[in-house]
């Protein structure tokens, strides 16, 4: 799994218990999944269709740096299935896992559209092909 993004847990991210608010973490994950899909599918119109059960395994507290990892599980026709793990950057302790995040590629009409992708692509390889 590649951990692309780091976030610093700030006071405004905390719940009344003084730990990272779960909703905030889910918003970070959703944004990361959307950006990852936009880059992979080369389309800005991608939406989150489904998230499987989430498992909060440990907490994060103010000042922690967390990193968000994404893996591709499956390229469908219009869909992309991702897996996500968020961990503490310094201790490597897992904070949350999400087994399945289904993102759907849309056409201009807002309906699912085949993306034509079958494997992970890297920007550096795309640039070489130009
Ligand atoms: C110029 C400016 C540029 C800016 C550029 C940067 C922007 C940077 C912003 C980043 C931030 C963005 C943030 C986005 C993230 C949201 O916030 S999206 C908002 C929340 N999501 C939504 O509103 C989606 C609402 N749902 C829908 O519109 C419709 O359900 C959908 C998604 C169009 C799908 O329609 P549908 O009729 O259910 O489609 P259907 O054909 O049945 O299924 C489509 C695919 O999904 C799969 N699927 C459907 N349901 C399931 C399920 N429950 N489980 C598994 N798979 C499923 C199907 O198997 C199918 O897969 P394929 O076989 O084609 O691979």
PDB file of N, CA and C in Angstrom, residues 51-94:
ATOM      1  N   UNK A  51     -19.110   2.604   0.735  1.00  0.00           N
ATOM      2  CA  UNK A  51     -17.991   2.310   1.645  1.00  0.00           C
ATOM      3  C   UNK A  51     -18.405   1.151   2.532  1.00  0.00           C
ATOM      4  N   UNK A  52     -17.544   0.164   2.652  1.00  0.00           N
ATOM      5  CA  UNK A  52     -17.850  -0.987   3.507  1.00  0.00           C
ATOM      6  C   UNK A  52     -17.688  -0.582   4.965  1.00  0.00           C
ATOM      7  N   UNK A  53     -17.867  -1.535   5.853  1.00  0.00           N
ATOM      8  CA  UNK A  53     -17.725  -1.218   7.274  1.00  0.00           C
ATOM      9  C   UNK A  53     -16.334  -0.659   7.565  1.00  0.00           C
ATOM     10  N   UNK A  54     -16.307   0.251   8.513  1.00  0.00           N
ATOM     11  CA  UNK A  54     -15.028   0.840   8.884  1.00  0.00           C
ATOM     12  C   UNK A  54     -14.642   0.312  10.257  1.00  0.00           C
ATOM     13  N   UNK A  55     -13.366   0.251  10.487  1.00  0.00           N
ATOM     14  CA  UNK A  55     -12.883  -0.309  11.748  1.00  0.00           C
ATOM     15  C   UNK A  55     -11.890   0.673  12.377  1.00  0.00           C
ATOM     16  N   UNK A  56     -12.354   1.372  13.414  1.00  0.00           N
ATOM     17  CA  UNK A  56     -11.464   2.278  14.140  1.00  0.00           C
ATOM     18  C   UNK A  56     -10.642   1.435  15.116  1.00  0.00           C
ATOM     19  N   UNK A  57      -9.348   1.322  14.874  1.00  0.00           N
ATOM     20  CA  UNK A  57      -8.542   0.406  15.680  1.00  0.00           C
ATOM     21  C   UNK A  57      -7.762   1.108  16.785  1.00  0.00           C
ATOM     22  N   UNK A  58      -7.378   2.341  16.552  1.00  0.00           N
ATOM     23  CA  UNK A  58      -6.697   3.090  17.612  1.00  0.00           C
ATOM     24  C   UNK A  58      -6.986   4.566  17.422  1.00  0.00           C
ATOM     25  N   UNK A  59      -6.660   5.363  18.428  1.00  0.00           N
ATOM     26  CA  UNK A  59      -7.002   6.785  18.339  1.00  0.00           C
ATOM     27  C   UNK A  59      -5.797   7.599  17.870  1.00  0.00           C
ATOM     28  N   UNK A  60      -6.107   8.818  17.447  1.00  0.00           N
ATOM     29  CA  UNK A  60      -5.040   9.787  17.174  1.00  0.00           C
ATOM     30  C   UNK A  60      -5.330  10.997  18.053  1.00  0.00           C
ATOM     31  N   UNK A  61      -4.301  11.659  18.474  1.00  0.00           N
ATOM     32  CA  UNK A  61      -4.484  12.814  19.349  1.00  0.00           C
ATOM     33  C   UNK A  61      -3.777  14.040  18.763  1.00  0.00           C
ATOM     34  N   UNK A  62      -4.037  15.205  19.375  1.00  0.00           N
ATOM     35  CA  UNK A  62      -3.512  16.466  18.860  1.00  0.00           C
ATOM     36  C   UNK A  62      -1.989  16.379  18.659  1.00  0.00           C
ATOM     37  N   UNK A  63      -1.551  16.851  17.517  1.00  0.00           N
ATOM     38  CA  UNK A  63      -0.116  16.860  17.231  1.00  0.00           C
ATOM     39  C   UNK A  63       0.357  15.624  16.499  1.00  0.00           C
ATOM     40  N   UNK A  64      -0.471  14.571  16.477  1.00  0.00           N
ATOM     41  CA  UNK A  64      -0.083  13.367  15.722  1.00  0.00           C
ATOM     42  C   UNK A  64      -0.050  13.685  14.227  1.00  0.00           C
ATOM     43  N   UNK A  65       0.818  12.999  13.529  1.00  0.00           N
ATOM     44  CA  UNK A  65       0.795  13.065  12.062  1.00  0.00           C
ATOM     45  C   UNK A  65       0.277  11.714  11.589  1.00  0.00           C
ATOM     46  N   UNK A  66      -0.799  11.760  10.795  1.00  0.00           N
ATOM     47  CA  UNK A  66      -1.341  10.504  10.270  1.00  0.00           C
ATOM     48  C   UNK A  66      -1.110  10.466   8.773  1.00  0.00           C
ATOM     49  N   UNK A  67      -0.977   9.267   8.236  1.00  0.00           N
ATOM     50  CA  UNK A  67      -0.824   9.153   6.788  1.00  0.00           C
ATOM     51  C   UNK A  67      -1.877   8.212   6.233  1.00  0.00           C
ATOM     52  N   UNK A  68      -2.330   8.553   5.034  1.00  0.00           N
ATOM     53  CA  UNK A  68      -3.464   7.851   4.426  1.00  0.00           C
ATOM     54  C   UNK A  68      -2.957   7.015   3.252  1.00  0.00           C
ATOM     55  N   UNK A  69      -3.224   5.706   3.337  1.00  0.00           N
ATOM     56  CA  UNK A  69      -2.781   4.792   2.276  1.00  0.00           C
ATOM     57  C   UNK A  69      -3.965   4.277   1.480  1.00  0.00           C
ATOM     58  N   UNK A  70      -3.733   4.130   0.182  1.00  0.00           N
ATOM     59  CA  UNK A  70      -4.784   3.624  -0.716  1.00  0.00           C
ATOM     60  C   UNK A  70      -4.184   2.518  -1.578  1.00  0.00           C
ATOM     61  N   UNK A  71      -4.957   1.464  -1.774  1.00  0.00           N
ATOM     62  CA  UNK A  71      -4.598   0.380  -2.689  1.00  0.00           C
ATOM     63  C   UNK A  71      -5.768   0.140  -3.630  1.00  0.00           C
ATOM     64  N   UNK A  72      -5.479  -0.260  -4.858  1.00  0.00           N
ATOM     65  CA  UNK A  72      -6.565  -0.640  -5.754  1.00  0.00           C
ATOM     66  C   UNK A  72      -6.846  -2.118  -5.559  1.00  0.00           C
ATOM     67  N   UNK A  73      -8.114  -2.466  -5.333  1.00  0.00           N
ATOM     68  CA  UNK A  73      -8.480  -3.882  -5.236  1.00  0.00           C
ATOM     69  C   UNK A  73      -8.983  -4.397  -6.575  1.00  0.00           C
ATOM     70  N   UNK A  74      -9.713  -3.531  -7.300  1.00  0.00           N
ATOM     71  CA  UNK A  74     -10.294  -4.012  -8.561  1.00  0.00           C
ATOM     72  C   UNK A  74     -10.671  -2.864  -9.490  1.00  0.00           C
ATOM     73  N   UNK A  75     -10.311  -3.037 -10.748  1.00  0.00           N
ATOM     74  CA  UNK A  75     -10.824  -2.141 -11.784  1.00  0.00           C
ATOM     75  C   UNK A  75     -12.062  -2.799 -12.370  1.00  0.00           C
ATOM     76  N   UNK A  76     -13.232  -2.174 -12.204  1.00  0.00           N
ATOM     77  CA  UNK A  76     -14.447  -2.686 -12.821  1.00  0.00           C
ATOM     78  C   UNK A  76     -14.632  -2.017 -14.172  1.00  0.00           C
ATOM     79  N   UNK A  77     -15.867  -2.020 -14.657  1.00  0.00           N
ATOM     80  CA  UNK A  77     -16.147  -1.357 -15.928  1.00  0.00           C
ATOM     81  C   UNK A  77     -16.233   0.167 -15.712  1.00  0.00           C
ATOM     82  N   UNK A  78     -17.197   0.589 -14.885  1.00  0.00           N
ATOM     83  CA  UNK A  78     -17.264   2.024 -14.543  1.00  0.00           C
ATOM     84  C   UNK A  78     -16.732   2.267 -13.133  1.00  0.00           C
ATOM     85  N   UNK A  79     -16.507   1.190 -12.385  1.00  0.00           N
ATOM     86  CA  UNK A  79     -16.134   1.359 -10.974  1.00  0.00           C
ATOM     87  C   UNK A  79     -14.651   1.101 -10.726  1.00  0.00           C
ATOM     88  N   UNK A  80     -14.226   1.568  -9.571  1.00  0.00           N
ATOM     89  CA  UNK A  80     -12.866   1.310  -9.089  1.00  0.00           C
ATOM     90  C   UNK A  80     -13.019   0.974  -7.611  1.00  0.00           C
ATOM     91  N   UNK A  81     -12.540  -0.206  -7.210  1.00  0.00           N
ATOM     92  CA  UNK A  81     -12.648  -0.600  -5.812  1.00  0.00           C
ATOM     93  C   UNK A  81     -11.315  -0.371  -5.122  1.00  0.00           C
ATOM     94  N   UNK A  82     -11.358   0.435  -4.055  1.00  0.00           N
ATOM     95  CA  UNK A  82     -10.147   0.784  -3.315  1.00  0.00           C
ATOM     96  C   UNK A  82     -10.204   0.231  -1.904  1.00  0.00           C
ATOM     97  N   UNK A  83      -9.020   0.125  -1.316  1.00  0.00           N
ATOM     98  CA  UNK A  83      -8.902  -0.242   0.103  1.00  0.00           C
ATOM     99  C   UNK A  83      -8.107   0.881   0.764  1.00  0.00           C
ATOM    100  N   UNK A  84      -8.432   1.200   2.013  1.00  0.00           N
ATOM    101  CA  UNK A  84      -7.734   2.315   2.662  1.00  0.00           C
ATOM    102  C   UNK A  84      -7.275   1.935   4.076  1.00  0.00           C
ATOM    103  N   UNK A  85      -6.105   2.417   4.404  1.00  0.00           N
ATOM    104  CA  UNK A  85      -5.627   2.306   5.785  1.00  0.00           C
ATOM    105  C   UNK A  85      -5.060   3.667   6.189  1.00  0.00           C
ATOM    106  N   UNK A  86      -5.396   4.093   7.402  1.00  0.00           N
ATOM    107  CA  UNK A  86      -4.780   5.306   7.953  1.00  0.00           C
ATOM    108  C   UNK A  86      -3.961   4.875   9.153  1.00  0.00           C
ATOM    109  N   UNK A  87      -2.717   5.353   9.216  1.00  0.00           N
ATOM    110  CA  UNK A  87      -1.849   4.948  10.325  1.00  0.00           C
ATOM    111  C   UNK A  87      -1.114   6.156  10.898  1.00  0.00           C
ATOM    112  N   UNK A  88      -0.626   5.976  12.112  1.00  0.00           N
ATOM    113  CA  UNK A  88       0.201   6.998  12.740  1.00  0.00           C
ATOM    114  C   UNK A  88       1.564   6.966  12.052  1.00  0.00           C
ATOM    115  N   UNK A  89       2.004   8.128  11.558  1.00  0.00           N
ATOM    116  CA  UNK A  89       3.237   8.125  10.764  1.00  0.00           C
ATOM    117  C   UNK A  89       4.449   7.668  11.570  1.00  0.00           C
ATOM    118  N   UNK A  90       4.507   8.099  12.838  1.00  0.00           N
ATOM    119  CA  UNK A  90       5.721   7.798  13.619  1.00  0.00           C
ATOM    120  C   UNK A  90       5.706   6.379  14.185  1.00  0.00           C
ATOM    121  N   UNK A  91       4.542   5.947  14.713  1.00  0.00           N
ATOM    122  CA  UNK A  91       4.498   4.629  15.378  1.00  0.00           C
ATOM    123  C   UNK A  91       4.086   3.512  14.421  1.00  0.00           C
ATOM    124  N   UNK A  92       3.535   3.897  13.248  1.00  0.00           N
ATOM    125  CA  UNK A  92       3.006   2.939  12.263  1.00  0.00           C
ATOM    126  C   UNK A  92       1.775   2.182  12.791  1.00  0.00           C
ATOM    127  N   UNK A  93       1.214   2.623  13.891  1.00  0.00           N
ATOM    128  CA  UNK A  93       0.020   1.963  14.428  1.00  0.00           C
ATOM    129  C   UNK A  93      -1.170   2.280  13.517  1.00  0.00           C
ATOM    130  N   UNK A  94      -1.949   1.244  13.191  1.00  0.00           N
ATOM    131  CA  UNK A  94      -3.120   1.444  12.345  1.00  0.00           C
ATOM    132  C   UNK A  94      -4.215   2.151  13.134  1.00  0.00           C
TER     133      UNK A  94
END
